[in-house]
Amino acid sequence: ERGGFPHYMLKEIYEQPQTLKNCMSGRVNVEGTNITLSGIIDYKDKFINARRIIIIACGTSWHAGLIGEYLFEEFCRIPVEVEYASEFRYRNPVIYEDDVVIAISQSGETADSLAAIELARKAGAFVYGVCNVIGSSIPRNTDSGSYTHCGHEIGVASTKAFTAQVTVLTMMALAIAKEKNTIEESRYLDLIKELQNIPAKIEKILEHDDKIKQLSKIFTYAQNFIYLGRGYSYPIALEGALKLKEISYIHAEGYPAAEMKHGPIALIDNEMPIVAIGTNNNIYDKVVSNIQEIKARKGRVIAIINEGDEDIKKMADHYIEIPATEECLDPLLSCIPLQLLAYHIAVNKNRDVDMPRNLAKSVTVE
Ligand code: F6R
């Protein structure tokens, strides 16, 4: 049932080209010129008139939410707050009737997320669910929503559900931007076109799996890891670090790269591996200078770069090349090598990859 894969997690990583196609199917039209989400159609005024979007989630789903923040602000020009459900529910938060609350959850059963939804509904906000498990509690307790349609995720560490969440949020942002007139038609079309190229680009990244496996052997005994990214790559730095922590039990932290100099740079020495996401985007030069600062302190840099990038390649100790894409879609690609890196390091350490210690697939108690 693992389809020849040694672990469900690896199977699920490899399924992503297909799960993202499934996620887009029936939503991106066959001509590739429009996006329709049935959960939004009837409620489009809620989104168009939203004073604010509040995203609530936990763990990996919260990281998807951070990417959602960048997407909704860039394309829809709606202010966004991303909240840990557990903090939100106990804080007596300000919620307006014209807020749209988006709850993201793979299982649809996370206790804190459910309680946060309850609070938002009582305050009169419109609540939209982005969930994977069909008929689970969150879809049953929200006003509307979109399923991620990535199939049953068995590995405790979330992989394919994460990329499907990000894909749904991307489609939502584009569909709402179109309705709100905050995106130019040509840009809308270009992004839909490129979104459809993502599955094939993930296939290409999976071809580097052997290289990543070899690379993982160098770092099996590292005690710590730092992951850095900026802009859309910052949530991926957090997600890469979480994947490593939960399945390998190596301490790892994700940071926005520019925050290094405000403290964490003190940790860097020649024993510290730093995974730097240096794919091409409008702050590429700044990422390059962050990598220079790390090399000056002898940190060991593993860079995620775009194919053909010679500049970072020269500076980094190791690199993994991924295809270039639109900046806002880059998270869907840059997370893949980090999933594989975490997986291989955990396997090298003989960890129970699919069922890491102390973790449950759905956290139904607070
Ligand atoms: C990490 C992971 C957890 C979940 C979190 C939320 O790989 O799986 O951090 O993302 O427990 O779960 P859901 O999305 O089911 O609400």
CSV table of C-alpha atoms and ligand atoms in Angstrom, one decimal:
chain,number,residue,atom,x,y,z
A,1,GLU,CA,0.0,0.0,0.0
A,2,ARG,CA,3.0,2.2,0.2
A,3,GLY,CA,3.3,1.7,-3.5
A,4,GLY,CA,6.9,0.4,-3.3
A,5,PHE,CA,8.1,3.3,-1.2
A,6,PRO,CA,9.8,2.5,2.2
A,7,HIS,CA,7.7,5.1,4.0
A,8,TYR,CA,4.4,6.8,3.5
A,9,MET,CA,6.1,10.2,3.8
A,10,LEU,CA,8.3,9.5,0.8
A,11,LYS,CA,5.3,8.2,-1.1
A,12,GLU,CA,3.4,11.4,-0.3
A,13,ILE,CA,6.3,13.6,-1.3
A,14,TYR,CA,6.4,11.9,-4.6
A,15,GLU,CA,2.7,12.1,-5.1
A,16,GLN,CA,2.8,15.9,-5.1
A,17,PRO,CA,2.8,16.5,-8.9
A,18,GLN,CA,-0.4,14.4,-9.1
A,19,THR,CA,-2.1,15.8,-5.9
A,20,LEU,CA,-1.6,19.4,-7.1
A,21,LYS,CA,-3.1,18.5,-10.4
A,22,ASN,CA,-6.1,17.0,-8.5
A,23,CYS,CA,-6.3,20.1,-6.4
A,24,MET,CA,-6.5,22.3,-9.5
A,25,SER,CA,-8.8,20.0,-11.4
A,26,GLY,CA,-12.2,21.5,-12.1
A,27,ARG,CA,-11.1,24.8,-10.6
A,28,VAL,CA,-8.7,26.0,-13.3
A,29,ASN,CA,-10.7,25.7,-16.5
A,30,VAL,CA,-9.5,23.5,-19.3
A,31,GLU,CA,-8.4,26.4,-21.4
A,32,GLY,CA,-6.3,27.5,-18.4
A,33,THR,CA,-7.7,31.0,-18.5
A,34,ASN,CA,-9.9,31.2,-15.4
A,35,ILE,CA,-10.2,29.9,-11.8
A,36,THR,CA,-13.5,29.1,-10.2
A,37,LEU,CA,-13.8,28.0,-6.6
A,38,SER,CA,-17.3,26.8,-5.9
A,39,GLY,CA,-16.9,27.8,-2.2
A,40,ILE,CA,-16.3,31.4,-3.2
A,41,ILE,CA,-18.9,32.0,-5.9
A,42,ASP,CA,-21.9,32.4,-3.6
A,43,TYR,CA,-19.9,34.5,-1.1
A,44,LYS,CA,-17.8,36.6,-3.3
A,45,ASP,CA,-19.2,39.8,-1.8
A,46,LYS,CA,-17.9,38.7,1.6
A,47,PHE,CA,-14.4,38.6,0.1
A,48,ILE,CA,-14.7,41.7,-2.0
A,49,ASN,CA,-15.9,43.7,1.0
A,50,ALA,CA,-13.7,42.1,3.6
A,51,ARG,CA,-12.2,44.6,6.0
A,52,ARG,CA,-9.5,42.1,6.8
A,53,ILE,CA,-8.6,38.4,6.5
A,54,ILE,CA,-7.7,36.5,9.6
A,55,ILE,CA,-6.0,33.2,9.0
A,56,ILE,CA,-6.1,30.7,11.8
A,57,ALA,CA,-4.2,27.4,11.9
A,58,CYS,CA,-1.5,25.4,13.7
A,59,GLY,CA,1.8,23.9,12.7
A,60,THR,CA,2.5,23.3,9.1
A,61,SER,CA,-1.0,24.6,8.2
A,62,TRP,CA,0.0,27.9,9.9
A,63,HIS,CA,3.0,28.1,7.6
A,64,ALA,CA,0.7,27.7,4.6
A,65,GLY,CA,-1.3,30.6,6.2
A,66,LEU,CA,1.8,32.8,6.2
A,67,ILE,CA,2.1,32.3,2.5
A,68,GLY,CA,-1.6,33.1,2.2
A,69,GLU,CA,-0.8,36.4,3.9
A,70,TYR,CA,1.7,37.3,1.2
A,71,LEU,CA,-0.7,36.2,-1.5
A,72,PHE,CA,-3.8,38.0,-0.3
A,73,GLU,CA,-2.0,41.2,0.4
A,74,GLU,CA,-0.1,41.2,-2.9
A,75,PHE,CA,-3.0,40.4,-5.2
A,76,CYS,CA,-6.2,41.3,-3.3
A,77,ARG,CA,-4.9,44.3,-1.3
A,78,ILE,CA,-6.7,43.0,1.8
A,79,PRO,CA,-4.9,43.3,5.1
A,80,VAL,CA,-4.2,39.8,6.6
A,81,GLU,CA,-3.4,38.6,10.1
A,82,VAL,CA,-2.1,35.0,10.5
A,83,GLU,CA,-2.8,33.6,14.0
A,84,TYR,CA,-1.9,30.5,15.9
A,85,ALA,CA,-5.4,29.1,16.7
A,86,SER,CA,-4.3,28.4,20.3
A,87,GLU,CA,-3.2,32.0,20.9
A,88,PHE,CA,-6.2,33.6,19.1
A,89,ARG,CA,-8.8,31.7,21.0
A,90,TYR,CA,-7.6,32.7,24.4
A,91,ARG,CA,-6.7,36.3,23.7
A,92,ASN,CA,-10.1,38.0,23.4
A,93,PRO,CA,-9.2,39.1,19.9
A,94,VAL,CA,-10.9,41.9,18.0
A,95,ILE,CA,-13.1,40.3,15.4
A,96,TYR,CA,-15.4,42.4,13.1
A,97,GLU,CA,-18.5,41.2,11.3
A,98,ASP,CA,-16.9,42.1,8.0
A,99,ASP,CA,-13.7,40.1,8.7
A,100,VAL,CA,-13.2,36.9,6.7
A,101,VAL,CA,-11.7,34.2,8.8
A,102,ILE,CA,-9.9,31.4,6.9
A,103,ALA,CA,-9.2,28.2,8.9
A,104,ILE,CA,-6.6,25.9,7.4
A,105,SER,CA,-6.4,22.3,8.6
A,106,GLN,CA,-5.4,19.1,7.0
A,107,SER,CA,-7.3,16.9,9.4
A,108,GLY,CA,-10.2,19.3,10.0
A,109,GLU,CA,-10.2,18.1,13.6
A,110,THR,CA,-7.6,20.3,15.3
A,111,ALA,CA,-9.1,21.3,18.7
A,112,ASP,CA,-7.6,24.8,18.9
A,113,SER,CA,-8.6,25.6,15.3
A,114,LEU,CA,-12.2,24.4,16.0
A,115,ALA,CA,-12.4,26.6,19.1
A,116,ALA,CA,-11.0,29.6,17.2
A,117,ILE,CA,-13.7,29.1,14.5
A,118,GLU,CA,-16.4,29.0,17.1
A,119,LEU,CA,-15.2,32.3,18.5
A,120,ALA,CA,-15.1,33.9,15.1
A,121,ARG,CA,-18.6,32.7,14.2
A,122,LYS,CA,-19.9,34.0,17.5
A,123,ALA,CA,-18.5,37.4,16.6
A,124,GLY,CA,-20.3,37.3,13.3
A,125,ALA,CA,-17.4,36.9,11.0
A,126,PHE,CA,-17.6,34.8,7.8
A,127,VAL,CA,-15.6,31.6,8.2
A,128,TYR,CA,-14.0,29.7,5.3
A,129,GLY,CA,-12.3,26.3,5.7
A,130,VAL,CA,-9.4,25.0,3.8
A,131,CYS,CA,-9.3,21.3,4.8
A,132,ASN,CA,-8.3,18.0,3.4
A,133,VAL,CA,-10.4,15.4,5.2
A,134,ILE,CA,-13.8,15.5,3.7
A,135,GLY,CA,-16.7,15.8,6.1
A,136,SER,CA,-14.4,16.4,9.1
A,137,SER,CA,-15.4,18.8,11.9
A,138,ILE,CA,-14.0,22.1,10.5
A,139,PRO,CA,-15.8,21.8,7.1
A,140,ARG,CA,-19.0,21.0,9.0
A,141,ASN,CA,-18.6,24.1,11.2
A,142,THR,CA,-17.6,26.7,8.6
A,143,ASP,CA,-19.8,28.9,6.3
A,144,SER,CA,-18.0,27.7,3.2
A,145,GLY,CA,-14.7,26.4,2.1
A,146,SER,CA,-12.4,24.5,-0.4
A,147,TYR,CA,-11.1,21.1,0.0
A,148,THR,CA,-7.4,20.5,-0.8
A,149,HIS,CA,-8.2,17.1,-2.4
A,150,CYS,CA,-4.7,15.6,-2.0
A,151,GLY,CA,-6.0,12.2,-0.7
A,152,HIS,CA,-5.4,10.6,2.6
A,153,GLU,CA,-2.2,11.8,4.2
A,154,ILE,CA,-0.8,9.1,6.4
A,155,GLY,CA,2.7,10.3,7.3
A,156,VAL,CA,2.5,12.4,10.5
A,157,ALA,CA,4.8,15.0,8.9
A,158,SER,CA,2.6,16.9,6.5
A,159,THR,CA,3.9,17.2,3.0
A,160,LYS,CA,1.4,16.9,0.2
A,161,ALA,CA,-1.3,18.5,2.3
A,162,PHE,CA,0.9,21.6,2.7
A,163,THR,CA,1.5,22.1,-1.0
A,164,ALA,CA,-2.2,21.5,-1.7
A,165,GLN,CA,-3.1,24.1,1.0
A,166,VAL,CA,-0.7,26.6,-0.6
A,167,THR,CA,-2.2,25.8,-4.0
A,168,VAL,CA,-5.8,26.4,-2.8
A,169,LEU,CA,-4.7,29.7,-1.2
A,170,THR,CA,-3.1,30.8,-4.4
A,171,MET,CA,-6.2,30.0,-6.4
A,172,MET,CA,-8.3,31.8,-3.8
A,173,ALA,CA,-6.1,34.9,-4.0
A,174,LEU,CA,-6.2,35.0,-7.8
A,175,ALA,CA,-9.9,34.4,-8.0
A,176,ILE,CA,-10.7,37.1,-5.4
A,177,ALA,CA,-8.2,39.5,-7.0
A,178,LYS,CA,-10.0,39.0,-10.3
A,179,GLU,CA,-13.4,39.8,-8.7
A,180,LYS,CA,-11.9,42.8,-6.9
A,181,ASN,CA,-10.1,44.1,-9.9
A,182,THR,CA,-6.8,44.3,-8.1
A,183,ILE,CA,-5.0,42.2,-10.7
A,184,GLU,CA,-4.3,43.0,-14.3
A,185,GLU,CA,-5.9,40.5,-16.8
A,186,SER,CA,-2.5,39.7,-18.3
A,187,ARG,CA,-0.9,39.0,-15.0
A,188,TYR,CA,-3.8,36.9,-13.9
A,189,LEU,CA,-3.5,34.8,-17.1
A,190,ASP,CA,0.3,34.5,-16.7
A,191,LEU,CA,0.0,33.3,-13.1
A,192,ILE,CA,-2.7,30.7,-14.0
A,193,LYS,CA,-0.5,29.4,-16.8
A,194,GLU,CA,2.5,29.1,-14.5
A,195,LEU,CA,0.5,27.5,-11.7
A,196,GLN,CA,-0.3,24.7,-14.2
A,197,ASN,CA,3.5,24.3,-14.8
A,198,ILE,CA,4.2,23.6,-11.2
A,199,PRO,CA,3.5,19.8,-11.2
A,200,ALA,CA,6.0,19.2,-14.0
A,201,LYS,CA,8.5,21.4,-12.2
A,202,ILE,CA,8.1,19.4,-9.0
A,203,GLU,CA,8.8,16.2,-11.1
A,204,LYS,CA,12.1,17.8,-12.1
A,205,ILE,CA,13.0,18.5,-8.5
A,206,LEU,CA,12.2,14.9,-7.6
A,207,GLU,CA,14.9,13.8,-10.0
A,208,HIS,CA,17.4,15.4,-7.7
A,209,ASP,CA,16.4,13.0,-4.9
A,210,ASP,CA,19.6,11.0,-5.1
A,211,LYS,CA,21.8,14.1,-4.9
A,212,ILE,CA,19.8,15.2,-1.8
A,213,LYS,CA,20.2,11.7,-0.3
A,214,GLN,CA,24.0,11.9,-0.7
A,215,LEU,CA,24.0,15.4,0.7
A,216,SER,CA,22.0,14.3,3.7
A,217,LYS,CA,24.8,11.9,4.8
A,218,ILE,CA,27.1,14.8,5.4
A,219,PHE,CA,24.7,16.3,7.9
A,220,THR,CA,23.3,13.3,9.7
A,221,TYR,CA,25.2,14.1,12.9
A,222,ALA,CA,24.6,17.8,13.0
A,223,GLN,CA,23.2,19.0,16.3
A,224,ASN,CA,21.5,22.1,15.0
A,225,PHE,CA,20.3,23.6,11.7
A,226,ILE,CA,19.3,27.1,10.7
A,227,TYR,CA,16.9,27.7,7.7
A,228,LEU,CA,16.8,31.1,6.1
A,229,GLY,CA,14.5,32.7,3.6
A,230,ARG,CA,13.0,36.1,2.8
A,231,GLY,CA,9.7,37.1,1.4
A,232,TYR,CA,7.7,34.2,0.1
A,233,SER,CA,10.6,31.9,1.1
A,234,TYR,CA,10.5,32.9,4.8
A,235,PRO,CA,7.5,30.6,5.6
A,236,ILE,CA,9.3,27.8,3.7
A,237,ALA,CA,12.4,28.3,6.0
A,238,LEU,CA,10.0,27.8,9.0
A,239,GLU,CA,8.4,24.8,7.3
A,240,GLY,CA,11.8,23.2,6.4
A,241,ALA,CA,13.0,23.6,10.0
A,242,LEU,CA,9.8,22.0,11.3
A,243,LYS,CA,10.0,19.0,9.0
A,244,LEU,CA,13.6,18.4,10.2
A,245,LYS,CA,12.7,18.8,13.9
A,246,GLU,CA,9.7,16.5,13.9
A,247,ILE,CA,11.1,13.5,12.1
A,248,SER,CA,14.9,13.6,12.8
A,249,TYR,CA,14.7,15.2,16.3
A,250,ILE,CA,17.5,17.6,15.3
A,251,HIS,CA,17.1,21.1,16.7
A,252,ALA,CA,16.3,23.5,13.8
A,253,GLU,CA,15.1,27.0,13.5
A,254,GLY,CA,13.8,29.0,10.6
A,255,TYR,CA,14.4,32.7,10.4
A,256,PRO,CA,13.7,35.5,8.0
A,257,ALA,CA,17.3,35.9,6.7
A,258,ALA,CA,17.6,39.6,7.6
A,259,GLU,CA,16.8,38.8,11.2
A,260,MET,CA,20.1,36.9,11.5
A,261,LYS,CA,22.0,40.0,12.5
A,262,HIS,CA,19.6,40.7,15.3
A,263,GLY,CA,20.8,37.8,17.3
A,264,PRO,CA,21.0,34.3,15.7
A,265,ILE,CA,24.2,35.1,13.8
A,266,ALA,CA,26.0,34.6,17.1
A,267,LEU,CA,25.2,30.9,16.7
A,268,ILE,CA,27.2,30.6,13.5
A,269,ASP,CA,30.5,28.7,13.4
A,270,ASN,CA,32.0,26.0,11.2
A,271,GLU,CA,29.7,23.4,12.8
A,272,MET,CA,26.5,25.1,11.9
A,273,PRO,CA,24.6,24.0,8.7
A,274,ILE,CA,22.5,26.8,7.2
A,275,VAL,CA,19.9,26.0,4.6
A,276,ALA,CA,19.5,29.2,2.6
A,277,ILE,CA,16.7,29.6,0.1
A,278,GLY,CA,18.2,31.7,-2.6
A,279,THR,CA,15.9,31.3,-5.5
A,280,ASN,CA,15.5,34.3,-7.7
A,281,ASN,CA,13.1,37.0,-6.5
A,282,ASN,CA,13.1,40.7,-6.0
A,283,ILE,CA,15.2,40.5,-3.0
A,284,TYR,CA,17.8,38.1,-4.5
A,285,ASP,CA,20.7,40.5,-3.9
A,286,LYS,CA,19.8,40.7,-0.2
A,287,VAL,CA,19.8,36.9,0.1
A,288,VAL,CA,23.2,36.9,-1.6
A,289,SER,CA,24.6,39.3,1.0
A,290,ASN,CA,23.1,37.3,3.9
A,291,ILE,CA,24.9,34.2,2.5
A,292,GLN,CA,28.2,36.2,2.4
A,293,GLU,CA,27.7,37.2,6.0
A,294,ILE,CA,27.3,33.5,6.9
A,295,LYS,CA,30.3,32.4,4.9
A,296,ALA,CA,32.4,35.1,6.6
A,297,ARG,CA,31.7,33.3,9.9
A,298,LYS,CA,32.4,29.9,8.4
A,299,GLY,CA,28.9,28.6,8.5
A,300,ARG,CA,28.2,25.7,6.2
A,301,VAL,CA,25.7,26.8,3.6
A,302,ILE,CA,23.3,24.5,1.7
A,303,ALA,CA,21.7,26.7,-0.8
A,304,ILE,CA,18.4,26.2,-2.7
A,305,ILE,CA,19.0,28.0,-6.0
A,306,ASN,CA,17.5,28.3,-9.4
A,307,GLU,CA,19.0,26.3,-12.2
A,308,GLY,CA,22.0,28.1,-13.7
A,309,ASP,CA,22.6,30.5,-10.8
A,310,GLU,CA,26.4,30.8,-10.8
A,311,ASP,CA,26.6,33.5,-8.0
A,312,ILE,CA,25.3,31.6,-5.1
A,313,LYS,CA,26.7,28.3,-6.4
A,314,LYS,CA,30.2,29.8,-6.0
A,315,MET,CA,29.6,30.9,-2.4
A,316,ALA,CA,27.7,27.9,-1.0
A,317,ASP,CA,29.2,24.7,0.3
A,318,HIS,CA,26.4,22.7,-1.3
A,319,TYR,CA,23.5,23.5,-3.5
A,320,ILE,CA,20.3,22.0,-4.8
A,321,GLU,CA,19.0,23.5,-8.1
A,322,ILE,CA,15.3,23.9,-8.7
A,323,PRO,CA,13.5,25.4,-11.8
A,324,ALA,CA,12.7,29.0,-11.8
A,325,THR,CA,9.1,30.2,-11.4
A,326,GLU,CA,7.0,33.2,-10.5
A,327,GLU,CA,8.0,34.5,-7.1
A,328,CYS,CA,4.6,33.9,-5.5
A,329,LEU,CA,4.7,30.3,-6.7
A,330,ASP,CA,8.2,29.5,-5.6
A,331,PRO,CA,7.1,28.1,-2.2
A,332,LEU,CA,5.5,25.2,-4.0
A,333,LEU,CA,8.9,24.3,-5.4
A,334,SER,CA,11.4,25.3,-2.7
A,335,CYS,CA,9.6,23.2,-0.1
A,336,ILE,CA,10.2,20.0,-2.0
A,337,PRO,CA,14.0,19.7,-1.5
A,338,LEU,CA,13.6,20.6,2.2
A,339,GLN,CA,11.0,17.8,2.6
A,340,LEU,CA,13.5,15.3,1.0
A,341,LEU,CA,16.4,16.6,3.0
A,342,ALA,CA,14.5,16.1,6.3
A,343,TYR,CA,13.3,12.7,5.2
A,344,HIS,CA,16.8,11.4,4.3
A,345,ILE,CA,18.4,12.7,7.4
A,346,ALA,CA,15.7,11.1,9.5
A,347,VAL,CA,16.2,7.8,7.7
A,348,ASN,CA,20.0,8.0,8.1
A,349,LYS,CA,19.3,8.3,11.9
A,350,ASN,CA,16.9,5.4,11.8
A,351,ARG,CA,14.0,7.4,13.0
A,352,ASP,CA,10.4,6.3,12.7
A,353,VAL,CA,9.7,8.7,9.9
A,354,ASP,CA,6.0,8.0,9.5
A,355,MET,CA,5.2,8.0,13.2
A,356,PRO,CA,7.7,10.3,15.0
A,357,ARG,CA,7.8,10.1,18.8
A,358,ASN,CA,5.3,12.2,20.8
A,359,LEU,CA,3.3,13.3,17.7
A,360,ALA,CA,-0.2,12.5,16.6
A,361,LYS,CA,-1.6,13.0,13.1
A,362,SER,CA,-4.5,15.0,14.4
A,363,VAL,CA,-4.3,17.0,17.6
A,364,THR,CA,-7.9,16.7,18.9
A,365,VAL,CA,-6.9,17.8,22.5
A,366,GLU,CA,-5.5,21.2,23.3
B,1,F6R,C1,3.6,19.1,10.9
B,1,F6R,C2,2.2,18.7,11.2
B,1,F6R,C3,1.5,19.5,12.3
B,1,F6R,C4,0.1,19.9,11.7
B,1,F6R,C5,-0.7,20.6,12.8
B,1,F6R,C6,-2.0,21.1,12.3
B,1,F6R,O1,4.1,18.3,9.9
B,1,F6R,O2,1.7,17.8,10.6
B,1,F6R,O3,2.3,20.7,12.6
B,1,F6R,O4,0.3,20.7,10.6
B,1,F6R,O5,-0.9,19.7,13.9
B,1,F6R,O6,-2.8,20.0,11.9
B,1,F6R,P1,-4.0,20.2,10.9
B,1,F6R,O7,-3.5,20.8,9.6
B,1,F6R,O8,-4.6,18.9,10.8
B,1,F6R,O9,-5.0,21.2,11.6
